[in-house]
Amino acid sequence: MASATKTRTTATRLLTAVAVLSGLVLSATQAHAATSHTEVPAATAAALPVVDMEATVLAAQIDPRRPDNTLTPGAKDSVLAVERALQARNLLDARWVDGYFGTTTITAYAAFQRSLGYTGLDANGLPGSSSLTALGQGRFTLTHQIAAGARVQRDGYTVDTRTQKMLTEAERLLGFHLTLDQGSYNPGGDPTSAGTHDGGGVVDINVDGMSSSTRTAVARALRQVGFAAWVRNPSQGDWPWHIHAAAISDTDLATQAQNQVGDYYLGLNGLANHAADDGPRIPIQTWEEYQRTH
């Protein structure tokens, strides 16, 4: 009887040991499975920074025209992400990774555009959607994208779709049609324009028959919808009365037009004399900002 009891006790102990070992093995397996499901590569563990294209393009127009290193409001984080990506490609020295899209960053960005095979207007250092997307692969994502759109005809001149929409909205505000004296994408077409019309986003408005107050009203409406716009007169240069308008943040702007936009934000007249802005002073906004509030 004692022998049978001993046998049963030994069997019970063996079964208990097997159960404990099985539990340990199962626990280890479960732990491994849980770890396998929760582990993620370090590169994707943290969300990529977000680059606001609107803010970045705005900084690329204003910062190179500043007399100091003041940052464009709301653009620092986006510009830093772009500069870090340029640094990673050995196109920008670390000391220039500062959130300021000045001439050095413009030069570095132009070099990146050329590395993509871009030339001319597409490689002047002003960020475009395609180049920003390429630069950001694996480093940042893009929001608030801007596009100039296809080229269309207006009054016998070429403009881009974005500019056309802006002009149409200005006409709606004014209640009458605006006629162009000069359009965009006209390299060398008018020596007096100093290259501002070489790219997109820039037009001259005919003011024949307009009173002084009407000319001012037109410049104001153009500014409302996102143009840097001024009434030009013969005393300022070799040209007749007209209204010169550059669409802020048009990604096809020639360098000279970019400089005019930067001057506009800094309270200047966009001419070589860097005089004070002589147009109607209203809160400055881009076409995209205007659309969000109207």
mmCIF file with all atom_site columns, N, CA and C in Angstrom, residues 67-101:
data_model
loop_
_atom_site.group_PDB
_atom_site.id
_atom_site.type_symbol
_atom_site.label_atom_id
_atom_site.label_alt_id
_atom_site.label_comp_id
_atom_site.label_asym_id
_atom_site.label_entity_id
_atom_site.label_seq_id
_atom_site.pdbx_PDB_ins_code
_atom_site.Cartn_x
_atom_site.Cartn_y
_atom_site.Cartn_z
_atom_site.occupancy
_atom_site.B_iso_or_equiv
_atom_site.pdbx_formal_charge
_atom_site.auth_seq_id
_atom_site.auth_comp_id
_atom_site.auth_asym_id
_atom_site.auth_atom_id
_atom_site.pdbx_PDB_model_num
ATOM 1   N N  . PRO A 1 67  ? 17.442 92.789 -43.723 1.00 0.00 ? 67  PRO A N  1
ATOM 2   C CA . PRO A 1 67  ? 18.743 93.358 -43.350 1.00 0.00 ? 67  PRO A CA 1
ATOM 3   C C  . PRO A 1 67  ? 19.353 92.668 -42.138 1.00 0.00 ? 67  PRO A C  1
ATOM 4   N N  . ASP A 1 68  ? 18.603 91.755 -41.522 1.00 0.00 ? 68  ASP A N  1
ATOM 5   C CA . ASP A 1 68  ? 19.090 91.042 -40.346 1.00 0.00 ? 68  ASP A CA 1
ATOM 6   C C  . ASP A 1 68  ? 18.672 89.577 -40.450 1.00 0.00 ? 68  ASP A C  1
ATOM 7   N N  . ASN A 1 69  ? 18.776 88.841 -39.346 1.00 0.00 ? 69  ASN A N  1
ATOM 8   C CA . ASN A 1 69  ? 18.450 87.421 -39.356 1.00 0.00 ? 69  ASN A CA 1
ATOM 9   C C  . ASN A 1 69  ? 17.099 87.119 -38.710 1.00 0.00 ? 69  ASN A C  1
ATOM 10  N N  . THR A 1 70  ? 16.190 88.077 -38.749 1.00 0.00 ? 70  THR A N  1
ATOM 11  C CA . THR A 1 70  ? 14.850 87.855 -38.222 1.00 0.00 ? 70  THR A CA 1
ATOM 12  C C  . THR A 1 70  ? 14.183 86.713 -38.986 1.00 0.00 ? 70  THR A C  1
ATOM 13  N N  . LEU A 1 71  ? 13.534 85.807 -38.260 1.00 0.00 ? 71  LEU A N  1
ATOM 14  C CA . LEU A 1 71  ? 12.888 84.672 -38.901 1.00 0.00 ? 71  LEU A CA 1
ATOM 15  C C  . LEU A 1 71  ? 11.486 85.039 -39.351 1.00 0.00 ? 71  LEU A C  1
ATOM 16  N N  . THR A 1 72  ? 11.051 84.433 -40.441 1.00 0.00 ? 72  THR A N  1
ATOM 17  C CA . THR A 1 72  ? 9.676  84.622 -40.904 1.00 0.00 ? 72  THR A CA 1
ATOM 18  C C  . THR A 1 72  ? 8.734  83.928 -39.932 1.00 0.00 ? 72  THR A C  1
ATOM 19  N N  . PRO A 1 73  ? 7.756  84.643 -39.378 1.00 0.00 ? 73  PRO A N  1
ATOM 20  C CA . PRO A 1 73  ? 6.851  84.042 -38.390 1.00 0.00 ? 73  PRO A CA 1
ATOM 21  C C  . PRO A 1 73  ? 6.182  82.772 -38.906 1.00 0.00 ? 73  PRO A C  1
ATOM 22  N N  . GLY A 1 74  ? 6.204  81.738 -38.078 1.00 0.00 ? 74  GLY A N  1
ATOM 23  C CA . GLY A 1 74  ? 5.546  80.486 -38.413 1.00 0.00 ? 74  GLY A CA 1
ATOM 24  C C  . GLY A 1 74  ? 6.310  79.571 -39.339 1.00 0.00 ? 74  GLY A C  1
ATOM 25  N N  . ALA A 1 75  ? 7.517  79.971 -39.740 1.00 0.00 ? 75  ALA A N  1
ATOM 26  C CA . ALA A 1 75  ? 8.260  79.185 -40.731 1.00 0.00 ? 75  ALA A CA 1
ATOM 27  C C  . ALA A 1 75  ? 9.450  78.428 -40.157 1.00 0.00 ? 75  ALA A C  1
ATOM 28  N N  . LYS A 1 76  ? 9.860  78.731 -38.934 1.00 0.00 ? 76  LYS A N  1
ATOM 29  C CA . LYS A 1 76  ? 11.123 78.205 -38.412 1.00 0.00 ? 76  LYS A CA 1
ATOM 30  C C  . LYS A 1 76  ? 11.216 76.684 -38.464 1.00 0.00 ? 76  LYS A C  1
ATOM 31  N N  . ASP A 1 77  ? 10.230 75.978 -37.917 1.00 0.00 ? 77  ASP A N  1
ATOM 32  C CA . ASP A 1 77  ? 10.312 74.513 -37.852 1.00 0.00 ? 77  ASP A CA 1
ATOM 33  C C  . ASP A 1 77  ? 10.370 73.886 -39.236 1.00 0.00 ? 77  ASP A C  1
ATOM 34  N N  . SER A 1 78  ? 9.584  74.434 -40.161 1.00 0.00 ? 78  SER A N  1
ATOM 35  C CA . SER A 1 78  ? 9.574  73.894 -41.523 1.00 0.00 ? 78  SER A CA 1
ATOM 36  C C  . SER A 1 78  ? 10.907 74.138 -42.213 1.00 0.00 ? 78  SER A C  1
ATOM 37  N N  . VAL A 1 79  ? 11.428 75.347 -42.070 1.00 0.00 ? 79  VAL A N  1
ATOM 38  C CA . VAL A 1 79  ? 12.712 75.672 -42.700 1.00 0.00 ? 79  VAL A CA 1
ATOM 39  C C  . VAL A 1 79  ? 13.831 74.830 -42.096 1.00 0.00 ? 79  VAL A C  1
ATOM 40  N N  . LEU A 1 80  ? 13.788 74.623 -40.783 1.00 0.00 ? 80  LEU A N  1
ATOM 41  C CA . LEU A 1 80  ? 14.802 73.774 -40.144 1.00 0.00 ? 80  LEU A CA 1
ATOM 42  C C  . LEU A 1 80  ? 14.788 72.362 -40.724 1.00 0.00 ? 80  LEU A C  1
ATOM 43  N N  . ALA A 1 81  ? 13.603 71.808 -40.931 1.00 0.00 ? 81  ALA A N  1
ATOM 44  C CA . ALA A 1 81  ? 13.507 70.453 -41.491 1.00 0.00 ? 81  ALA A CA 1
ATOM 45  C C  . ALA A 1 81  ? 14.093 70.409 -42.898 1.00 0.00 ? 81  ALA A C  1
ATOM 46  N N  . VAL A 1 82  ? 13.839 71.441 -43.675 1.00 0.00 ? 82  VAL A N  1
ATOM 47  C CA . VAL A 1 82  ? 14.388 71.513 -45.032 1.00 0.00 ? 82  VAL A CA 1
ATOM 48  C C  . VAL A 1 82  ? 15.907 71.655 -44.970 1.00 0.00 ? 82  VAL A C  1
ATOM 49  N N  . GLU A 1 83  ? 16.389 72.513 -44.106 1.00 0.00 ? 83  GLU A N  1
ATOM 50  C CA . GLU A 1 83  ? 17.839 72.729 -43.998 1.00 0.00 ? 83  GLU A CA 1
ATOM 51  C C  . GLU A 1 83  ? 18.556 71.475 -43.510 1.00 0.00 ? 83  GLU A C  1
ATOM 52  N N  . ARG A 1 84  ? 17.947 70.752 -42.585 1.00 0.00 ? 84  ARG A N  1
ATOM 53  C CA . ARG A 1 84  ? 18.572 69.504 -42.114 1.00 0.00 ? 84  ARG A CA 1
ATOM 54  C C  . ARG A 1 84  ? 18.650 68.473 -43.226 1.00 0.00 ? 84  ARG A C  1
ATOM 55  N N  . ALA A 1 85  ? 17.631 68.457 -44.070 1.00 0.00 ? 85  ALA A N  1
ATOM 56  C CA . ALA A 1 85  ? 17.655 67.530 -45.207 1.00 0.00 ? 85  ALA A CA 1
ATOM 57  C C  . ALA A 1 85  ? 18.742 67.927 -46.201 1.00 0.00 ? 85  ALA A C  1
ATOM 58  N N  . LEU A 1 86  ? 18.929 69.227 -46.395 1.00 0.00 ? 86  LEU A N  1
ATOM 59  C CA . LEU A 1 86  ? 20.000 69.703 -47.279 1.00 0.00 ? 86  LEU A CA 1
ATOM 60  C C  . LEU A 1 86  ? 21.368 69.396 -46.677 1.00 0.00 ? 86  LEU A C  1
ATOM 61  N N  . GLN A 1 87  ? 21.487 69.548 -45.355 1.00 0.00 ? 87  GLN A N  1
ATOM 62  C CA . GLN A 1 87  ? 22.747 69.225 -44.679 1.00 0.00 ? 87  GLN A CA 1
ATOM 63  C C  . GLN A 1 87  ? 23.070 67.744 -44.826 1.00 0.00 ? 87  GLN A C  1
ATOM 64  N N  . ALA A 1 88  ? 22.049 66.890 -44.711 1.00 0.00 ? 88  ALA A N  1
ATOM 65  C CA . ALA A 1 88  ? 22.258 65.446 -44.821 1.00 0.00 ? 88  ALA A CA 1
ATOM 66  C C  . ALA A 1 88  ? 22.778 65.071 -46.202 1.00 0.00 ? 88  ALA A C  1
ATOM 67  N N  . ARG A 1 89  ? 22.504 65.911 -47.194 1.00 0.00 ? 89  ARG A N  1
ATOM 68  C CA . ARG A 1 89  ? 23.005 65.672 -48.555 1.00 0.00 ? 89  ARG A CA 1
ATOM 69  C C  . ARG A 1 89  ? 24.299 66.429 -48.826 1.00 0.00 ? 89  ARG A C  1
ATOM 70  N N  . ASN A 1 90  ? 24.896 66.956 -47.769 1.00 0.00 ? 90  ASN A N  1
ATOM 71  C CA . ASN A 1 90  ? 26.160 67.699 -47.870 1.00 0.00 ? 90  ASN A CA 1
ATOM 72  C C  . ASN A 1 90  ? 26.048 68.926 -48.774 1.00 0.00 ? 90  ASN A C  1
ATOM 73  N N  . LEU A 1 91  ? 24.883 69.550 -48.769 1.00 0.00 ? 91  LEU A N  1
ATOM 74  C CA . LEU A 1 91  ? 24.665 70.749 -49.574 1.00 0.00 ? 91  LEU A CA 1
ATOM 75  C C  . LEU A 1 91  ? 24.638 72.019 -48.724 1.00 0.00 ? 91  LEU A C  1
ATOM 76  N N  . LEU A 1 92  ? 24.560 71.848 -47.403 1.00 0.00 ? 92  LEU A N  1
ATOM 77  C CA . LEU A 1 92  ? 24.462 73.000 -46.514 1.00 0.00 ? 92  LEU A CA 1
ATOM 78  C C  . LEU A 1 92  ? 25.253 72.725 -45.244 1.00 0.00 ? 92  LEU A C  1
ATOM 79  N N  . ASP A 1 93  ? 26.142 73.634 -44.891 1.00 0.00 ? 93  ASP A N  1
ATOM 80  C CA . ASP A 1 93  ? 26.943 73.481 -43.683 1.00 0.00 ? 93  ASP A CA 1
ATOM 81  C C  . ASP A 1 93  ? 26.064 73.617 -42.438 1.00 0.00 ? 93  ASP A C  1
ATOM 82  N N  . ALA A 1 94  ? 26.439 72.919 -41.382 1.00 0.00 ? 94  ALA A N  1
ATOM 83  C CA . ALA A 1 94  ? 25.642 72.870 -40.154 1.00 0.00 ? 94  ALA A CA 1
ATOM 84  C C  . ALA A 1 94  ? 25.380 74.258 -39.568 1.00 0.00 ? 94  ALA A C  1
ATOM 85  N N  . ARG A 1 95  ? 26.303 75.188 -39.745 1.00 0.00 ? 95  ARG A N  1
ATOM 86  C CA . ARG A 1 95  ? 26.127 76.518 -39.137 1.00 0.00 ? 95  ARG A CA 1
ATOM 87  C C  . ARG A 1 95  ? 24.984 77.299 -39.767 1.00 0.00 ? 95  ARG A C  1
ATOM 88  N N  . TRP A 1 96  ? 24.530 76.856 -40.958 1.00 0.00 ? 96  TRP A N  1
ATOM 89  C CA . TRP A 1 96  ? 23.436 77.550 -41.629 1.00 0.00 ? 96  TRP A CA 1
ATOM 90  C C  . TRP A 1 96  ? 22.097 76.866 -41.378 1.00 0.00 ? 96  TRP A C  1
ATOM 91  N N  . VAL A 1 97  ? 22.095 75.834 -40.582 1.00 0.00 ? 97  VAL A N  1
ATOM 92  C CA . VAL A 1 97  ? 20.837 75.156 -40.227 1.00 0.00 ? 97  VAL A CA 1
ATOM 93  C C  . VAL A 1 97  ? 20.256 75.902 -39.028 1.00 0.00 ? 97  VAL A C  1
ATOM 94  N N  . ASP A 1 98  ? 19.510 76.972 -39.335 1.00 0.00 ? 98  ASP A N  1
ATOM 95  C CA . ASP A 1 98  ? 19.079 77.891 -38.277 1.00 0.00 ? 98  ASP A CA 1
ATOM 96  C C  . ASP A 1 98  ? 17.629 78.357 -38.406 1.00 0.00 ? 98  ASP A C  1
ATOM 97  N N  . GLY A 1 99  ? 16.901 77.818 -39.391 1.00 0.00 ? 99  GLY A N  1
ATOM 98  C CA . GLY A 1 99  ? 15.510 78.228 -39.562 1.00 0.00 ? 99  GLY A CA 1
ATOM 99  C C  . GLY A 1 99  ? 15.338 79.503 -40.361 1.00 0.00 ? 99  GLY A C  1
ATOM 100 N N  . TYR A 1 100 ? 16.438 80.017 -40.886 1.00 0.00 ? 100 TYR A N  1
ATOM 101 C CA . TYR A 1 100 ? 16.444 81.258 -41.672 1.00 0.00 ? 100 TYR A CA 1
ATOM 102 C C  . TYR A 1 100 ? 16.736 80.908 -43.132 1.00 0.00 ? 100 TYR A C  1
ATOM 103 N N  . PHE A 1 101 ? 15.765 81.139 -44.020 1.00 0.00 ? 101 PHE A N  1
ATOM 104 C CA . PHE A 1 101 ? 15.924 80.735 -45.424 1.00 0.00 ? 101 PHE A CA 1
ATOM 105 C C  . PHE A 1 101 ? 16.603 81.860 -46.216 1.00 0.00 ? 101 PHE A C  1
#
